[in-house]
XYZ file of C-alpha atoms in Angstrom:
238
model
C -74.669 -76.078 -30.764
C -76.985 -74.995 -33.618
C -77.165 -77.634 -36.077
C -78.114 -76.538 -39.831
C -79.687 -78.617 -42.369
C -79.333 -77.065 -45.720
C -80.335 -77.348 -49.464
C -77.903 -78.624 -51.420
C -79.611 -76.778 -54.855
C -81.140 -73.741 -53.976
C -78.759 -72.821 -50.786
C -81.889 -72.286 -48.218
C -80.998 -73.431 -44.504
C -84.143 -75.623 -44.594
C -84.326 -76.108 -40.409
C -82.166 -75.532 -37.743
C -81.519 -77.696 -34.621
C -80.589 -77.145 -30.982
C -79.823 -79.123 -28.587
C -80.434 -79.035 -25.250
C -77.668 -77.353 -24.512
C -75.457 -74.608 -25.832
C -71.886 -76.652 -26.235
C -69.486 -76.304 -29.210
C -70.417 -78.441 -32.584
C -66.999 -80.674 -32.929
C -68.211 -82.946 -36.338
C -71.066 -84.428 -37.826
C -72.304 -87.451 -39.429
C -74.360 -89.069 -41.424
C -76.664 -92.204 -40.095
C -79.144 -92.483 -42.633
C -81.658 -90.224 -44.871
C -83.141 -89.292 -41.644
C -81.076 -89.447 -39.042
C -77.786 -87.881 -37.408
C -75.648 -87.534 -35.055
C -73.510 -84.159 -33.683
C -70.489 -84.655 -31.274
C -70.084 -81.718 -29.156
C -66.980 -80.321 -27.166
C -68.273 -80.936 -23.332
C -68.152 -84.858 -24.300
C -71.729 -85.539 -25.439
C -72.939 -87.282 -28.389
C -76.300 -86.076 -30.034
C -78.956 -87.948 -31.971
C -80.988 -86.435 -34.472
C -84.311 -87.125 -35.899
C -84.892 -84.755 -39.096
C -88.625 -85.770 -39.094
C -89.429 -84.585 -36.501
C -87.000 -81.767 -36.361
C -85.402 -82.080 -32.739
C -82.756 -84.620 -30.887
C -83.626 -88.619 -30.046
C -80.964 -89.600 -27.756
C -77.781 -87.374 -25.965
C -75.310 -89.937 -24.609
C -72.125 -89.623 -22.473
C -68.878 -89.994 -24.927
C -68.083 -93.310 -23.387
C -71.346 -94.714 -24.721
C -72.724 -96.316 -21.105
C -75.666 -94.699 -20.782
C -78.235 -91.989 -22.540
C -76.910 -88.947 -20.394
C -79.121 -86.202 -18.405
C -77.796 -83.111 -18.636
C -79.855 -82.383 -15.126
C -77.544 -84.781 -13.719
C -74.595 -83.256 -15.369
C -71.534 -82.843 -13.177
C -68.784 -80.229 -12.986
C -66.716 -81.534 -10.350
C -62.760 -81.626 -10.771
C -62.886 -85.401 -10.909
C -65.666 -85.233 -13.979
C -63.570 -83.250 -15.706
C -59.932 -84.831 -14.959
C -62.019 -88.162 -16.089
C -63.278 -87.011 -19.566
C -59.823 -84.977 -20.144
C -57.903 -88.436 -20.758
C -60.813 -90.393 -21.586
C -62.170 -87.692 -24.074
C -64.088 -88.335 -27.484
C -61.659 -88.047 -30.343
C -63.660 -89.643 -33.554
C -66.059 -91.475 -34.814
C -67.211 -93.712 -37.405
C -71.375 -94.549 -38.633
C -70.702 -98.711 -39.124
C -73.746 -98.916 -40.832
C -77.620 -97.865 -39.532
C -77.483 -99.503 -36.237
C -73.597 -99.428 -34.773
C -70.719 -96.697 -34.799
C -67.060 -96.990 -33.564
C -65.853 -94.651 -31.393
C -62.052 -93.503 -31.011
C -60.776 -92.211 -27.405
C -58.113 -90.243 -25.983
C -56.317 -93.397 -24.385
C -56.259 -95.477 -27.398
C -60.138 -97.321 -26.414
C -61.886 -98.207 -29.183
C -65.447 -99.415 -28.622
C -67.805 -100.473 -30.986
C -71.406 -99.502 -29.625
C -75.068 -99.590 -30.532
C -76.600 -96.101 -32.138
C -79.923 -96.786 -30.905
C -79.381 -98.148 -27.396
C -75.750 -97.346 -26.430
C -75.158 -100.573 -25.836
C -71.333 -101.312 -25.564
C -70.575 -104.864 -28.350
C -67.052 -104.587 -28.337
C -64.052 -102.900 -27.357
C -60.735 -102.793 -29.466
C -57.458 -103.584 -27.528
C -54.312 -102.613 -29.066
C -53.405 -98.764 -29.625
C -51.362 -97.196 -26.524
C -52.435 -93.739 -26.779
C -55.092 -91.454 -29.047
C -56.951 -92.687 -31.833
C -56.520 -89.783 -34.828
C -58.547 -91.238 -37.280
C -60.913 -94.345 -38.026
C -62.392 -95.763 -41.027
C -63.209 -98.291 -43.131
C -62.707 -101.048 -45.631
C -64.553 -102.285 -48.461
C -65.214 -105.465 -46.728
C -65.859 -103.912 -43.661
C -62.351 -104.345 -41.833
C -62.144 -101.185 -39.897
C -58.628 -98.781 -40.482
C -57.365 -96.948 -37.168
C -55.146 -94.889 -36.429
C -53.096 -93.296 -33.537
C -50.631 -90.596 -31.630
C -48.497 -93.790 -30.845
C -47.666 -93.996 -34.703
C -49.082 -97.001 -35.868
C -51.904 -98.047 -38.135
C -54.029 -101.121 -36.876
C -56.501 -102.863 -39.570
C -58.919 -104.980 -37.044
C -60.941 -107.863 -38.961
C -65.229 -107.663 -38.937
C -65.368 -111.277 -39.957
C -63.612 -112.441 -37.155
C -64.582 -110.357 -34.047
C -62.814 -107.559 -35.391
C -59.403 -109.228 -33.918
C -56.492 -107.296 -35.050
C -55.239 -108.296 -38.206
C -52.358 -106.964 -39.282
C -50.568 -103.361 -37.838
C -48.551 -101.093 -40.473
C -45.353 -99.181 -38.203
C -45.598 -96.104 -39.732
C -41.582 -95.681 -40.892
C -39.547 -92.476 -40.199
C -41.620 -92.787 -36.376
C -43.702 -90.730 -37.073
C -47.512 -90.278 -36.211
C -51.011 -89.893 -39.218
C -52.475 -87.160 -39.164
C -55.103 -87.749 -42.009
C -56.136 -91.027 -43.179
C -58.234 -92.123 -46.133
C -59.370 -95.004 -48.018
C -59.983 -94.917 -51.934
C -62.268 -97.387 -53.777
C -59.672 -100.292 -54.247
C -58.863 -100.582 -50.818
C -55.707 -98.349 -51.164
C -55.178 -96.390 -47.904
C -54.015 -92.154 -48.380
C -51.973 -91.024 -44.970
C -50.236 -87.011 -44.420
C -48.113 -87.709 -41.467
C -46.955 -85.293 -38.556
C -44.089 -84.561 -41.215
C -46.164 -82.877 -43.925
C -45.789 -86.697 -45.953
C -48.933 -87.683 -48.256
C -47.847 -91.622 -48.554
C -49.851 -93.809 -50.372
C -49.884 -97.729 -48.941
C -51.194 -100.679 -51.598
C -51.222 -104.099 -50.033
C -49.433 -106.963 -51.391
C -49.539 -110.219 -51.362
C -50.920 -110.303 -46.687
C -48.675 -106.867 -46.464
C -49.747 -103.207 -47.253
C -46.146 -101.162 -48.875
C -45.990 -97.339 -48.362
C -44.703 -95.155 -51.434
C -44.150 -91.153 -50.309
C -46.096 -89.407 -53.397
C -45.523 -86.219 -51.859
C -44.067 -83.459 -49.327
C -45.766 -80.164 -47.575
C -44.688 -77.920 -45.559
C -46.585 -76.092 -42.179
C -47.965 -73.367 -44.982
C -49.605 -75.627 -47.339
C -50.392 -78.892 -45.492
C -53.197 -81.347 -46.672
C -55.954 -80.935 -43.680
C -58.037 -83.469 -45.396
C -58.229 -85.944 -48.121
C -61.376 -87.015 -50.252
C -62.195 -88.954 -53.582
C -64.163 -88.571 -56.924
C -65.629 -91.911 -57.536
C -63.155 -92.820 -60.317
C -60.349 -92.536 -57.578
C -58.575 -89.255 -58.509
C -57.578 -87.960 -54.607
C -58.743 -84.293 -54.006
C -56.914 -82.207 -51.038
C -57.980 -79.345 -49.029
C -54.686 -76.884 -48.027
C -53.598 -75.061 -44.739
C -53.095 -72.006 -47.925
C -57.052 -72.290 -48.682
C -56.216 -74.809 -52.110
C -57.923 -77.223 -53.275
C -55.836 -80.024 -55.595
C -56.628 -83.112 -57.182
C -54.001 -85.998 -57.919
């Protein structure tokens, strides 16, 4: 459950952040220069203030209210509820808004400072796998329901487009390039680029991998070149 802040130039650890419990850290998100967010294996979300080097809040992953560990319930009903509503992904929209995806297919936009729910995005029917954002602020989400959905931030996040995945595949990795092309890896190990033409996205498969060298993550350089990391330990630039 420990987070460490590192100085990139010296490679030294500047500080360790220890929360109120010892659950495993699953992911870390940068909010701004002084605040970060972390998710934990017990379905909680931690907000950290780097100026005071301590946690600010602990939220229940369902973003209803501040989560008090003194009231933690280990009963079967609690565990079953959280298993079916567990947090699967987060995207920081701005310094005070985030969107969370859940195992039941629900997307929730919420206020970071208070935990208040702003809006629920209804459309996916299975676990949310990945959430990203286009340059104009629209949200892009992929799900085990084998679709990619795009949500319009200028119209109360109404769903405006759905990309039906060919060959009935699930998208496991999704990344947005600077020109708003969408790069995906499906569960058949195809790497594809989705390019917008008129009001629709078209898909081009640019590579195929196998279970041993499949892509685990995607990023890009400022010039748009794609960087992929692979399960065989390699890193490739495209």
